[in-house]
XYZ file of C-alpha atoms in Angstrom:
262
model
C 105.919 106.726 115.963
C 104.150 103.755 117.551
C 106.462 101.691 119.671
C 107.105 98.192 118.450
C 105.740 96.498 121.552
C 102.316 97.917 120.722
C 101.912 95.912 117.547
C 102.355 92.233 116.771
C 102.014 89.887 113.752
C 99.382 87.130 113.875
C 98.676 84.385 111.266
C 94.942 83.894 110.724
C 95.471 80.172 109.757
C 98.103 77.507 109.549
C 98.583 77.967 105.796
C 99.920 81.500 106.242
C 102.206 80.711 109.221
C 105.415 80.628 107.158
C 104.633 83.955 105.556
C 103.828 85.459 109.024
C 107.220 84.207 110.307
C 109.045 85.747 107.385
C 107.197 89.150 107.924
C 107.986 88.913 111.664
C 111.737 88.561 110.836
C 111.645 91.238 108.270
C 109.826 93.849 110.373
C 111.431 92.717 113.727
C 107.981 92.352 115.284
C 106.788 89.598 117.600
C 104.721 86.826 116.138
C 102.002 85.579 118.496
C 99.627 82.732 117.988
C 98.230 82.473 121.537
C 94.932 84.290 121.707
C 95.233 84.995 125.412
C 98.168 87.225 124.819
C 96.730 89.279 121.924
C 94.804 91.679 124.080
C 97.988 93.215 125.428
C 98.683 94.946 122.083
C 97.120 98.065 120.428
C 97.458 96.782 116.810
C 97.545 93.417 115.103
C 99.231 92.999 111.725
C 97.221 90.023 110.512
C 98.372 87.753 107.685
C 95.357 86.253 105.947
C 95.145 84.009 102.964
C 93.994 86.991 100.895
C 95.880 89.883 102.044
C 97.861 91.668 104.870
C 95.677 93.784 107.092
C 96.102 96.076 110.169
C 93.530 95.580 112.892
C 92.940 98.044 115.672
C 92.826 95.828 118.710
C 90.326 96.046 121.656
C 88.194 98.453 119.664
C 84.561 97.371 119.163
C 83.264 97.153 115.519
C 86.684 98.349 114.222
C 87.180 97.201 110.585
C 90.579 96.048 109.401
C 92.722 98.341 107.158
C 94.418 96.978 104.146
C 95.674 98.376 100.797
C 93.249 97.450 98.003
C 93.982 99.120 94.668
C 91.292 96.972 93.103
C 88.489 98.248 95.395
C 85.203 98.983 93.632
C 85.209 102.546 94.950
C 88.707 103.284 93.662
C 87.941 101.618 90.341
C 84.878 103.870 90.009
C 87.088 106.931 90.643
C 89.562 105.881 88.086
C 86.739 105.452 85.502
C 84.464 108.281 86.424
C 86.529 110.659 88.562
C 87.397 113.168 85.785
C 90.629 111.787 84.446
C 93.087 114.499 83.480
C 90.446 117.078 84.519
C 90.877 116.159 88.216
C 92.418 118.811 90.276
C 95.278 116.469 91.315
C 96.124 115.931 87.582
C 96.121 119.647 86.898
C 98.265 120.259 89.867
C 100.792 117.569 88.826
C 100.880 119.014 85.307
C 99.319 116.129 83.328
C 98.259 117.545 80.068
C 97.850 115.939 76.660
C 100.658 113.376 76.192
C 102.630 114.924 79.113
C 102.818 112.388 81.933
C 105.401 113.474 84.547
C 107.631 111.202 86.553
C 106.433 111.725 90.132
C 107.960 110.922 93.497
C 105.160 110.697 96.081
C 107.302 111.446 99.163
C 104.440 110.822 101.677
C 102.827 107.715 100.261
C 100.583 106.717 103.183
C 98.080 104.142 101.859
C 98.993 104.879 98.238
C 95.609 106.196 96.906
C 96.980 109.448 95.166
C 99.979 107.607 93.787
C 97.678 104.888 92.301
C 95.441 107.595 90.732
C 98.525 109.279 89.148
C 99.836 106.042 87.930
C 96.462 105.158 86.338
C 96.682 108.446 84.476
C 99.987 107.390 82.894
C 102.593 108.791 85.251
C 105.536 106.912 86.513
C 105.245 107.036 90.257
C 107.797 106.130 92.937
C 106.091 105.917 96.435
C 108.292 106.688 99.460
C 107.178 105.436 102.811
C 109.247 105.702 105.997
C 107.219 103.241 108.140
C 108.027 99.609 107.447
C 104.627 98.598 108.690
C 102.726 100.850 106.319
C 105.277 99.886 103.536
C 104.453 96.223 104.190
C 100.716 96.957 103.536
C 101.564 98.864 100.451
C 103.798 96.136 99.085
C 101.042 93.538 99.699
C 98.500 95.755 97.823
C 101.016 96.286 94.888
C 101.542 92.545 94.546
C 97.806 91.973 94.330
C 97.406 94.840 91.938
C 100.042 93.576 89.533
C 98.481 90.103 89.384
C 95.597 91.709 87.494
C 96.404 91.698 83.814
C 94.717 95.122 83.354
C 97.194 96.776 85.775
C 100.527 95.008 84.999
C 101.730 97.958 82.828
C 101.165 100.565 85.528
C 104.447 102.280 86.482
C 104.131 102.352 90.290
C 106.794 101.243 92.684
C 107.839 101.591 96.359
C 110.796 102.496 98.370
C 110.887 101.967 102.152
C 112.948 104.889 103.217
C 112.940 108.355 104.880
C 111.910 110.737 102.119
C 114.709 113.256 102.913
C 117.269 110.497 102.720
C 116.052 109.254 99.335
C 115.792 112.737 97.905
C 119.305 113.635 99.097
C 120.735 110.655 97.416
C 119.200 111.667 94.132
C 120.814 115.161 94.493
C 124.233 114.039 95.784
C 124.613 111.037 93.389
C 123.391 113.028 90.346
C 120.695 110.458 89.616
C 117.633 111.055 87.433
C 115.506 113.765 89.040
C 111.645 113.551 89.071
C 109.619 116.026 87.175
C 107.413 116.410 90.164
C 107.631 115.769 93.957
C 104.282 115.283 95.580
C 103.741 115.957 99.318
C 100.731 115.157 101.428
C 101.982 115.647 104.938
C 99.847 114.617 107.852
C 97.120 117.262 108.245
C 97.265 119.732 111.031
C 94.900 118.970 113.762
C 91.901 121.158 114.250
C 91.411 122.597 117.687
C 88.055 120.842 118.416
C 89.019 117.347 117.430
C 91.861 115.066 116.300
C 92.008 113.326 112.964
C 88.465 111.859 112.515
C 89.013 109.535 109.550
C 89.932 106.106 110.913
C 92.568 105.428 108.262
C 94.164 108.906 108.929
C 94.017 108.421 112.685
C 95.636 105.013 112.521
C 98.166 106.241 109.996
C 99.055 108.978 112.437
C 99.431 106.578 115.345
C 101.701 104.306 113.362
C 103.840 106.823 111.435
C 103.695 109.793 113.834
C 103.834 113.509 113.000
C 105.296 114.904 109.881
C 107.417 117.353 111.798
C 109.976 117.559 108.998
C 107.442 118.518 106.319
C 108.666 122.098 105.924
C 112.260 120.992 105.555
C 111.140 118.331 103.051
C 109.469 121.002 100.924
C 112.723 122.940 100.710
C 114.664 119.907 99.858
C 112.163 118.842 97.225
C 112.487 122.261 95.607
C 116.199 121.522 95.107
C 115.447 118.212 93.421
C 112.256 118.389 91.368
C 112.725 119.482 87.693
C 109.329 121.173 87.230
C 107.356 121.541 90.426
C 106.586 120.461 93.924
C 102.945 119.898 94.731
C 101.678 120.048 98.312
C 98.150 118.730 99.176
C 96.810 120.673 102.166
C 93.416 121.086 103.877
C 91.614 124.209 102.955
C 91.783 125.330 106.611
C 95.583 124.848 106.941
C 98.298 127.497 106.506
C 100.822 127.172 103.732
C 103.409 124.581 104.524
C 106.335 126.297 106.216
C 104.395 129.638 105.540
C 105.835 129.583 102.045
C 103.534 131.247 99.507
C 102.802 128.882 96.556
C 103.386 130.083 93.031
C 100.058 128.476 91.917
C 97.147 126.998 93.776
C 94.160 124.822 92.886
C 91.314 124.687 95.439
C 88.474 122.152 95.472
C 84.937 122.875 96.663
C 85.604 120.201 99.214
C 88.074 120.091 101.958
C 91.530 120.216 100.258
C 93.723 122.223 97.943
C 96.931 121.769 95.929
C 99.740 124.300 96.528
C 102.257 124.385 93.614
C 105.832 125.631 94.030
C 108.189 126.014 91.089
C 112.019 125.491 91.663
C 113.837 128.788 91.451
C 116.852 127.283 89.780
C 117.252 124.431 87.346
């Protein structure tokens, strides 16, 4: 995981200074307002009047990253992306009036979780990185200010997925119908993660070295299935053969595992 002294919080104007100070205290990250000191850090968590954004520092032409569930491209996918006929919907088990309760145990920037919530599922996102979680929380607040999205059942827990799932099991709390896993994609031999958002996510969060263990834990918790999103080139997670598989013509597939005991 990225070391804290590589990332700082900056307010972009005086009107957001108080918010930046509160975030600095919450995340235990330094707040810096002197421009001459900023170049010493790899990432800037910038508080703007509109949103919270992550900036890759000292990288030419690098665009900021922020969670925008209201983005035009995402809105287009929700309206025209195939609805319940999408592979992710089939993999999760959305059919007719059946809309599973889903735990997204590797939330990342929340795109898949938002798609599932838009299809009617109740979704709990789990994110272990407080920095990524802060970006997600900011995106959720803006999402729920939109009257069209106030009924969406999507929430966030900032916690290690294994810890959260273990609590569900040990405390006999309500179990999810589905646990969804999208662990960090294995690197190809020729290159590292090439999408900027995935590369930055990898630098902030680190490797998902516990993904195989998380799959086994999820199988002891989910009522109906565990769904693992994988690149088409990747081996099965933990070399465990899926019970069912949906492959796209593009770059990914969905491996479905059914719990052996109820």
